[in-house]
CSV table of C-alpha atoms and ligand atoms in Angstrom, one decimal:
chain,number,residue,atom,x,y,z
A,1,MET,CA,16.4,-21.0,61.9
A,2,ARG,CA,12.8,-22.0,61.4
A,3,VAL,CA,10.6,-19.1,60.4
A,4,LEU,CA,6.9,-18.7,59.9
A,5,VAL,CA,5.9,-15.8,57.6
A,6,ILE,CA,2.3,-14.9,57.8
A,7,GLY,CA,1.0,-13.3,54.7
A,8,ALA,CA,1.9,-13.8,51.0
A,9,GLY,CA,1.4,-10.2,50.0
A,10,ILE,CA,4.4,-8.2,48.9
A,11,ALA,CA,5.8,-7.8,52.4
A,12,GLY,CA,5.6,-11.5,53.2
A,13,LEU,CA,7.1,-12.6,49.9
A,14,SER,CA,9.9,-10.0,50.3
A,15,ALA,CA,10.7,-11.3,53.7
A,16,ALA,CA,10.7,-14.9,52.5
A,17,ARG,CA,13.0,-14.0,49.6
A,18,CYS,CA,15.4,-12.3,52.0
A,19,LEU,CA,15.4,-15.3,54.4
A,20,LEU,CA,16.2,-17.7,51.6
A,21,LYS,CA,18.9,-15.5,50.2
A,22,GLN,CA,20.6,-15.2,53.6
A,23,GLY,CA,20.7,-18.9,54.0
A,24,VAL,CA,17.5,-20.1,55.7
A,25,ALA,CA,16.8,-23.6,54.5
A,26,ARG,CA,13.7,-23.9,52.3
A,27,ASP,CA,12.4,-26.7,54.6
A,28,ASP,CA,12.7,-24.3,57.6
A,29,LEU,CA,10.6,-21.6,55.9
A,30,ARG,CA,6.8,-21.7,56.0
A,31,VAL,CA,4.8,-19.0,54.3
A,32,VAL,CA,1.0,-19.0,54.9
A,33,ASP,CA,-1.8,-16.9,53.6
A,34,LYS,CA,-5.5,-17.0,54.3
A,35,GLY,CA,-6.3,-16.0,50.7
A,36,ARG,CA,-6.8,-18.3,47.7
A,37,GLY,CA,-3.9,-16.6,45.9
A,38,VAL,CA,-0.8,-14.5,46.6
A,39,GLY,CA,-0.8,-10.7,46.4
A,40,GLY,CA,-2.9,-9.5,49.3
A,41,ARG,CA,-3.9,-5.9,48.6
A,42,MET,CA,-2.2,-6.2,45.2
A,43,ALA,CA,-5.4,-7.8,44.1
A,44,SER,CA,-6.8,-8.7,40.7
A,45,ARG,CA,-10.0,-10.5,39.9
A,46,ARG,CA,-12.1,-11.8,37.0
A,47,MET,CA,-15.8,-11.3,36.3
A,48,ASP,CA,-17.7,-13.4,33.9
A,49,THR,CA,-20.1,-11.3,31.8
A,50,PRO,CA,-22.3,-12.0,28.7
A,51,ALA,CA,-19.6,-10.2,26.7
A,52,GLY,CA,-16.7,-12.4,28.0
A,53,GLN,CA,-14.4,-12.3,31.0
A,54,ALA,CA,-13.5,-8.9,32.4
A,55,ARG,CA,-10.4,-8.4,34.5
A,56,PHE,CA,-9.9,-5.9,37.2
A,57,ASP,CA,-7.2,-4.6,39.5
A,58,HIS,CA,-9.2,-3.6,42.6
A,59,GLY,CA,-6.5,-3.0,45.2
A,60,ALA,CA,-3.3,-1.2,44.4
A,61,GLN,CA,-3.4,0.2,40.8
A,62,PHE,CA,0.3,0.7,40.2
A,63,PHE,CA,3.6,1.1,42.0
A,64,THR,CA,6.7,3.2,41.8
A,65,THR,CA,10.3,2.4,42.4
A,66,ARG,CA,12.7,4.6,44.3
A,67,SER,CA,15.0,2.5,46.3
A,68,ASP,CA,17.9,0.4,44.7
A,69,ARG,CA,16.6,-2.8,46.3
A,70,PHE,CA,13.1,-2.6,45.0
A,71,SER,CA,14.2,-1.1,41.6
A,72,SER,CA,16.6,-4.0,41.0
A,73,THR,CA,13.9,-6.6,42.0
A,74,VAL,CA,11.3,-4.9,39.7
A,75,ALA,CA,13.9,-4.8,36.9
A,76,SER,CA,14.3,-8.6,37.2
A,77,ALA,CA,10.5,-9.0,37.2
A,78,VAL,CA,10.3,-6.9,34.0
A,79,GLU,CA,12.8,-9.2,32.4
A,80,GLY,CA,10.8,-12.2,33.6
A,81,GLY,CA,7.7,-10.7,31.9
A,82,ALA,CA,5.7,-10.1,35.2
A,83,VAL,CA,5.8,-6.3,35.2
A,84,VAL,CA,5.5,-3.6,32.5
A,85,GLU,CA,5.5,0.1,32.6
A,86,TRP,CA,1.9,1.5,32.6
A,87,THR,CA,2.6,5.2,32.2
A,88,LYS,CA,4.9,8.0,33.3
A,89,GLY,CA,2.2,10.0,35.1
A,90,PHE,CA,-1.5,10.4,35.2
A,91,GLY,CA,-1.8,14.1,34.7
A,92,ASP,CA,1.2,15.9,33.3
A,93,ALA,CA,3.7,13.1,32.8
A,94,ASP,CA,6.5,13.6,35.3
A,95,GLY,CA,8.9,11.1,33.8
A,96,PHE,CA,8.7,8.5,36.6
A,97,PRO,CA,7.4,5.1,35.6
A,98,ARG,CA,4.2,3.8,37.1
A,99,TRP,CA,4.5,0.0,36.9
A,100,ARG,CA,1.8,-2.5,36.7
A,101,GLY,CA,1.7,-6.3,36.7
A,102,SER,CA,1.6,-7.8,33.2
A,103,GLU,CA,-1.7,-9.6,33.8
A,104,GLY,CA,-2.8,-7.6,36.8
A,105,MET,CA,-1.2,-6.5,40.0
A,106,THR,CA,-0.9,-10.0,41.4
A,107,SER,CA,1.6,-10.8,38.6
A,108,LEU,CA,4.5,-9.3,40.6
A,109,CYS,CA,3.7,-11.3,43.7
A,110,LYS,CA,3.3,-14.5,41.7
A,111,TRP,CA,6.7,-13.9,40.1
A,112,LEU,CA,8.3,-13.1,43.5
A,113,ALA,CA,7.2,-16.4,44.8
A,114,ALA,CA,7.9,-18.5,41.7
A,115,ASP,CA,11.3,-16.9,41.1
A,116,ALA,CA,12.5,-17.8,44.6
A,117,GLY,CA,10.8,-21.2,44.7
A,118,ILE,CA,8.4,-20.1,47.4
A,119,VAL,CA,5.2,-22.2,47.6
A,120,PRO,CA,2.9,-20.5,50.1
A,121,GLU,CA,0.3,-22.5,51.9
A,122,LEU,CA,-2.8,-20.8,50.7
A,123,GLY,CA,-6.2,-20.9,52.4
A,124,THR,CA,-4.4,-21.1,55.8
A,125,ARG,CA,-5.6,-18.5,58.3
A,126,ILE,CA,-3.7,-18.1,61.5
A,127,LEU,CA,-6.4,-17.4,64.1
A,128,ASP,CA,-4.5,-18.0,67.3
A,129,LEU,CA,-0.7,-17.7,66.9
A,130,GLY,CA,-0.2,-19.4,70.3
A,131,ASP,CA,-2.0,-22.5,69.2
A,132,GLU,CA,-0.2,-22.5,65.9
A,133,LEU,CA,3.2,-22.3,67.5
A,134,ALA,CA,2.3,-25.0,70.0
A,135,ALA,CA,1.5,-27.3,67.1
A,136,ARG,CA,4.4,-26.2,64.9
A,137,PRO,CA,7.1,-24.4,66.8
A,138,VAL,CA,9.4,-22.0,65.1
A,139,ASP,CA,12.3,-19.7,66.1
A,140,ALA,CA,10.8,-16.6,64.5
A,141,VAL,CA,7.5,-15.2,63.2
A,142,ILE,CA,7.2,-12.4,60.6
A,143,HIS,CA,3.6,-11.2,60.6
A,144,THR,CA,2.5,-9.0,57.7
A,145,ALA,CA,-1.2,-8.6,58.3
A,146,PRO,CA,-2.6,-5.1,59.0
A,147,VAL,CA,-1.4,-4.4,62.5
A,148,PRO,CA,-4.8,-4.7,64.3
A,149,GLN,CA,-5.3,-8.1,62.7
A,150,ALA,CA,-1.8,-9.2,63.5
A,151,LEU,CA,-2.1,-8.2,67.2
A,152,ALA,CA,-5.5,-10.0,67.4
A,153,THR,CA,-3.8,-13.3,66.5
A,154,MET,CA,-1.5,-12.9,69.5
A,155,ALA,CA,-4.0,-11.8,72.1
A,156,PHE,CA,-4.5,-15.2,73.7
A,157,GLY,CA,-1.0,-16.8,73.4
A,158,GLY,CA,1.0,-14.4,75.6
A,159,LEU,CA,2.8,-13.3,72.5
A,160,LEU,CA,2.0,-9.6,72.6
A,161,PRO,CA,4.9,-7.1,73.3
A,162,ASP,CA,5.2,-5.2,76.5
A,163,ILE,CA,2.3,-3.0,77.4
A,164,GLU,CA,3.9,0.2,76.2
A,165,LEU,CA,4.8,-1.1,72.8
A,166,ALA,CA,1.4,-2.8,72.5
A,167,GLN,CA,-0.4,0.5,73.2
A,168,GLN,CA,1.8,2.3,70.6
A,169,LEU,CA,1.0,-0.4,68.0
A,170,SER,CA,-2.7,-0.2,68.8
A,171,GLY,CA,-2.5,3.4,67.8
A,172,ILE,CA,-1.9,2.5,64.1
A,173,HIS,CA,-5.2,3.2,62.4
A,174,TYR,CA,-6.2,2.6,58.8
A,175,LYS,CA,-8.3,4.4,56.2
A,176,PRO,CA,-11.0,2.5,54.2
A,177,THR,CA,-11.4,2.4,50.5
A,178,ILE,CA,-14.4,1.1,48.6
A,179,ALA,CA,-13.6,-0.3,45.2
A,180,VAL,CA,-16.5,-0.4,42.7
A,181,MET,CA,-15.9,-2.7,39.7
A,182,VAL,CA,-18.2,-2.4,36.7
A,183,ALA,CA,-18.2,-4.1,33.3
A,184,PRO,CA,-19.9,-1.7,30.9
A,185,ALA,CA,-21.2,-2.7,27.5
A,186,VAL,CA,-19.2,0.2,25.9
A,187,ALA,CA,-15.7,1.5,26.6
A,188,PRO,CA,-15.3,4.7,28.7
A,189,ILE,CA,-14.6,7.8,26.6
A,190,GLY,CA,-13.5,10.3,29.2
A,191,LEU,CA,-10.1,8.9,30.2
A,192,ALA,CA,-6.6,9.4,28.9
A,193,ASP,CA,-5.3,6.8,26.5
A,194,HIS,CA,-3.5,5.0,29.4
A,195,GLY,CA,-6.9,4.6,31.2
A,196,GLY,CA,-6.0,5.9,34.6
A,197,SER,CA,-7.2,9.0,36.5
A,198,GLN,CA,-5.8,9.9,39.9
A,199,HIS,CA,-7.6,12.1,42.4
A,200,ASN,CA,-5.7,12.9,45.6
A,201,ASP,CA,-7.8,15.3,47.6
A,202,ASP,CA,-9.2,16.6,44.4
A,203,PRO,CA,-11.8,19.4,45.1
A,204,ASN,CA,-13.3,18.8,41.7
A,205,HIS,CA,-13.8,15.1,42.4
A,206,PRO,CA,-14.2,14.7,46.2
A,207,ASP,CA,-15.8,11.3,46.0
A,208,LEU,CA,-13.0,9.8,43.9
A,209,ALA,CA,-9.5,8.5,44.6
A,210,PHE,CA,-8.8,6.7,41.3
A,211,VAL,CA,-10.6,5.5,38.2
A,212,THR,CA,-9.1,2.9,35.9
A,213,ASP,CA,-10.2,1.5,32.6
A,214,ASN,CA,-8.6,-1.9,32.9
A,215,GLN,CA,-8.9,-2.6,29.2
A,216,ALA,CA,-6.9,0.6,28.3
A,217,LYS,CA,-4.5,-0.4,31.1
A,218,GLY,CA,-3.9,-3.6,29.2
A,219,ILE,CA,-5.2,-6.3,31.6
A,220,SER,CA,-8.8,-6.8,30.5
A,221,PRO,CA,-9.9,-8.0,27.0
A,222,ILE,CA,-13.3,-6.2,27.4
A,223,PRO,CA,-14.4,-2.9,29.1
A,224,ALA,CA,-13.8,-3.2,32.9
A,225,VAL,CA,-13.7,-0.1,35.1
A,226,THR,CA,-12.5,0.1,38.7
A,227,ILE,CA,-13.7,3.2,40.7
A,228,HIS,CA,-11.9,3.8,44.0
A,229,LEU,CA,-13.9,6.1,46.2
A,230,SER,CA,-12.0,8.6,48.3
A,231,ASN,CA,-11.3,7.7,51.9
A,232,ALA,CA,-13.8,10.2,53.2
A,233,THR,CA,-16.6,9.0,50.9
A,234,SER,CA,-15.6,5.3,51.6
A,235,ALA,CA,-16.0,6.0,55.3
A,236,GLU,CA,-19.3,7.8,54.8
A,237,LEU,CA,-20.8,4.9,52.6
A,238,TRP,CA,-19.1,2.0,54.5
A,239,SER,CA,-22.4,0.6,55.8
A,240,SER,CA,-24.6,1.7,52.9
A,241,PRO,CA,-26.2,-0.8,50.6
A,242,ASP,CA,-24.3,-1.7,47.4
A,243,GLU,CA,-27.0,0.0,45.3
A,244,VAL,CA,-26.2,3.4,47.0
A,245,VAL,CA,-22.5,2.9,46.7
A,246,LEU,CA,-22.8,2.0,43.0
A,247,GLU,CA,-25.0,5.0,42.3
A,248,ARG,CA,-22.6,7.4,44.0
A,249,ALA,CA,-19.6,5.9,42.2
A,250,LEU,CA,-21.2,6.1,38.7
A,251,THR,CA,-22.3,9.7,39.3
A,252,ALA,CA,-18.8,10.7,40.6
A,253,ALA,CA,-17.1,9.1,37.6
A,254,ALA,CA,-19.7,10.2,35.0
A,255,THR,CA,-17.2,12.5,33.2
A,256,HIS,CA,-14.6,9.8,33.1
A,257,LEU,CA,-17.0,7.2,31.7
A,258,GLY,CA,-19.5,8.9,29.4
A,259,PRO,CA,-22.1,6.4,28.2
A,260,ALA,CA,-20.3,3.7,30.1
A,261,ALA,CA,-21.7,5.1,33.3
A,262,ASP,CA,-25.3,4.1,32.2
A,263,ARG,CA,-26.6,1.7,34.9
A,264,ASN,CA,-28.7,-0.1,32.3
A,265,GLY,CA,-25.7,-0.9,30.1
A,266,LEU,CA,-23.6,-2.7,32.8
A,267,HIS,CA,-22.9,-6.4,32.2
A,268,GLY,CA,-21.7,-6.8,35.8
A,269,VAL,CA,-21.0,-5.1,39.1
A,270,GLN,CA,-18.9,-6.1,42.1
A,271,ILE,CA,-18.0,-4.1,45.2
A,272,GLN,CA,-15.1,-4.6,47.5
A,273,ARG,CA,-14.8,-2.8,50.8
A,274,TRP,CA,-11.1,-2.5,51.9
A,275,ARG,CA,-11.2,-1.9,55.6
A,276,TYR,CA,-7.4,-1.6,55.8
A,277,ALA,CA,-6.6,0.3,52.6
A,278,GLY,CA,-3.7,2.2,54.1
A,279,PRO,CA,-2.4,3.4,57.4
A,280,VAL,CA,-3.3,6.9,58.6
A,281,GLU,CA,0.3,7.3,59.8
A,282,CYS,CA,3.3,5.1,59.4
A,283,TRP,CA,5.5,3.6,62.1
A,284,PRO,CA,8.8,5.4,62.2
A,285,GLU,CA,10.9,2.2,61.6
A,286,PRO,CA,10.6,-0.3,58.8
A,287,THR,CA,9.8,-3.2,61.2
A,288,VAL,CA,9.2,-3.7,64.9
A,289,VAL,CA,10.7,-6.8,66.7
A,290,TRP,CA,10.2,-8.3,70.2
A,291,GLY,CA,10.5,-11.5,72.1
A,292,SER,CA,12.7,-14.5,71.9
A,293,ALA,CA,11.8,-18.1,71.3
A,294,PRO,CA,10.1,-17.1,69.1
A,295,VAL,CA,11.3,-13.7,67.9
A,296,ILE,CA,8.3,-11.8,66.5
A,297,ALA,CA,8.6,-9.1,63.8
A,298,LEU,CA,5.8,-7.1,62.3
A,299,ALA,CA,6.1,-5.9,58.7
A,300,GLY,CA,4.0,-4.4,56.0
A,301,GLU,CA,3.1,-1.0,54.6
A,302,ALA,CA,2.4,0.5,58.0
A,303,PHE,CA,6.1,0.4,58.7
A,304,ALA,CA,8.1,1.7,55.7
A,305,GLY,CA,5.7,3.8,53.7
A,306,PRO,CA,2.0,3.2,52.8
A,307,LYS,CA,2.7,1.8,49.4
A,308,VAL,CA,3.8,-1.3,47.6
A,309,GLU,CA,7.5,-0.3,47.7
A,310,GLY,CA,7.3,0.4,51.4
A,311,ALA,CA,5.7,-3.0,52.1
A,312,PHE,CA,8.4,-4.7,50.1
A,313,LEU,CA,11.2,-2.8,52.0
A,314,SER,CA,9.5,-3.5,55.4
A,315,GLY,CA,9.3,-7.3,54.7
A,316,TRP,CA,13.0,-7.3,53.8
A,317,ALA,CA,13.9,-5.3,57.0
A,318,ALA,CA,11.9,-7.7,59.2
A,319,ALA,CA,13.7,-10.7,57.7
A,320,GLU,CA,17.1,-9.0,58.3
A,321,ALA,CA,16.1,-8.1,61.9
A,322,VAL,CA,15.0,-11.6,62.7
A,323,LEU,CA,18.2,-13.1,61.3
A,324,ALA,CA,20.3,-10.6,63.3
A,325,SER,CA,18.5,-11.7,66.4
A,326,ALA,CA,19.6,-15.3,66.0
B,1,FAD,C1,-7.7,0.1,47.3
B,1,FAD,C2,-6.2,0.2,47.5
B,1,FAD,C3,-5.5,0.9,46.5
B,1,FAD,C4,-4.1,1.0,46.7
B,1,FAD,N1,-3.4,1.7,45.7
B,1,FAD,C5,-2.1,1.7,45.7
B,1,FAD,C6,-1.3,2.2,44.6
B,1,FAD,O1,-1.9,2.6,43.6
B,1,FAD,N2,0.1,2.1,44.7
B,1,FAD,C7,0.7,1.6,45.8
B,1,FAD,O2,1.9,1.6,45.9
B,1,FAD,N3,0.0,1.1,46.9
B,1,FAD,C8,-1.4,1.1,46.8
B,1,FAD,N4,-2.1,0.5,47.8
B,1,FAD,C9,-1.4,0.0,49.0
B,1,FAD,C10,-0.7,-1.4,48.7
B,1,FAD,O3,-1.7,-2.2,48.1
B,1,FAD,C11,-0.2,-1.9,50.0
B,1,FAD,O4,0.7,-1.0,50.6
B,1,FAD,C12,0.5,-3.3,49.9
B,1,FAD,O5,0.0,-4.1,48.9
B,1,FAD,C13,0.5,-3.9,51.2
B,1,FAD,O6,1.3,-5.1,51.2
B,1,FAD,P1,1.4,-6.0,52.5
B,1,FAD,O7,2.2,-7.2,52.1
B,1,FAD,O8,2.0,-5.1,53.6
B,1,FAD,O9,0.0,-6.3,53.0
B,1,FAD,P2,-1.1,-7.2,52.2
B,1,FAD,O10,-1.0,-7.1,50.8
B,1,FAD,O11,-2.4,-6.9,52.9
B,1,FAD,O12,-0.7,-8.7,52.6
B,1,FAD,C14,-1.0,-9.3,53.9
B,1,FAD,C15,-1.4,-10.7,53.6
B,1,FAD,O13,-1.6,-11.4,54.9
B,1,FAD,C16,-2.7,-12.2,54.7
B,1,FAD,N5,-3.2,-12.4,56.1
B,1,FAD,C17,-3.7,-11.5,56.9
B,1,FAD,N6,-4.1,-12.0,58.1
B,1,FAD,C18,-3.8,-13.4,58.0
B,1,FAD,C19,-3.9,-14.4,58.9
B,1,FAD,N7,-4.4,-14.3,60.2
B,1,FAD,N8,-3.5,-15.7,58.5
B,1,FAD,C20,-3.0,-15.9,57.3
B,1,FAD,N9,-2.8,-14.9,56.4
B,1,FAD,C21,-3.2,-13.6,56.7
B,1,FAD,C22,-3.6,-11.5,53.8
B,1,FAD,O14,-4.5,-12.5,53.2
B,1,FAD,C23,-2.7,-10.8,52.8
B,1,FAD,O15,-2.5,-11.6,51.7
B,1,FAD,C24,-3.5,0.4,47.7
B,1,FAD,C25,-4.2,-0.4,48.7
B,1,FAD,C26,-5.6,-0.5,48.5
B,1,FAD,C27,-6.3,-1.3,49.5
């Protein structure tokens, strides 16, 4: 079976690992990603500053493990040095590990690829899936982009599902998150030792979703703070100038940062707007499959839970469904 996997985030890499494990030949598997690296929304980046190179996680901050399948994979990644425990909770520790990549969240995805010998074609964006399949036919496609983006690649090639399913899939909407990354001259003083502060619908911090001191987290050699604005504030500020977003983020996180929130003491600032930070509601099944020659499966966090683990399990489920359809 020849399979095209679109996306080298955790869902795509999970799907690719399942396909290889179940006997798909390496030469019959193609994994493509439009990005310069693997990981997708498990994203890390560097920032050169006068004080040195800062490093940030600016998408997912951590992940949890509940299922046997993901737990055993993460245990292997821990053995391989790609994943470490960050903390057992951000408020009152609840005993459940919050995992992080050893050098940033992309570490897990890099390991998932390397461990299975998967070499994604990076910088390869599928614009029109119909054109792509005409040039390089396959028996199955597993598409792991956010659902609106995945459907857009199929619009012109006659590859969309029947109208009812297409309409249902079009009803999957996403929440935005703005990530503000700052490299302050001094380390923050208002965060716990582990460096993370989680705010889910927190009335005391309505503008915030998460604040991370990436140095305390263990991935940056110099002070580097990621401020995730809440979904509501991200939506409100989506089209605002960066200056406005920065001001709001620093004000919101002032008690977390102390003197590190001083605008004049910042060595660098970057802002990332995540249009598809997470689905408003998840699809009830871990994947959705239609068609034949090729079979098409959608996978990703919209299908098995809006988190890293859900995306991993969805990718695996899509691969199994595609194989079962052969
Ligand atoms: C700001 C933020 C904070 C988050 N925090 C957490 C957290 O703390 N814990 C947690 O568990 N989860 C968190 N999440 C959610 C988590 O990051 C996602 O659930 C998970 O990473 C999604 O993985 P995925 O493989 O489904 O999608 P993605 O990671 O988005 O992977 C899809 C890949 O497809 C590629 N792609 C898309 N379109 C095309 C195309 N046309 N051609 C080629 N390639 C394409 C993209 O480049 C991308 O690499 C967060 C997400 C965001 C944005």
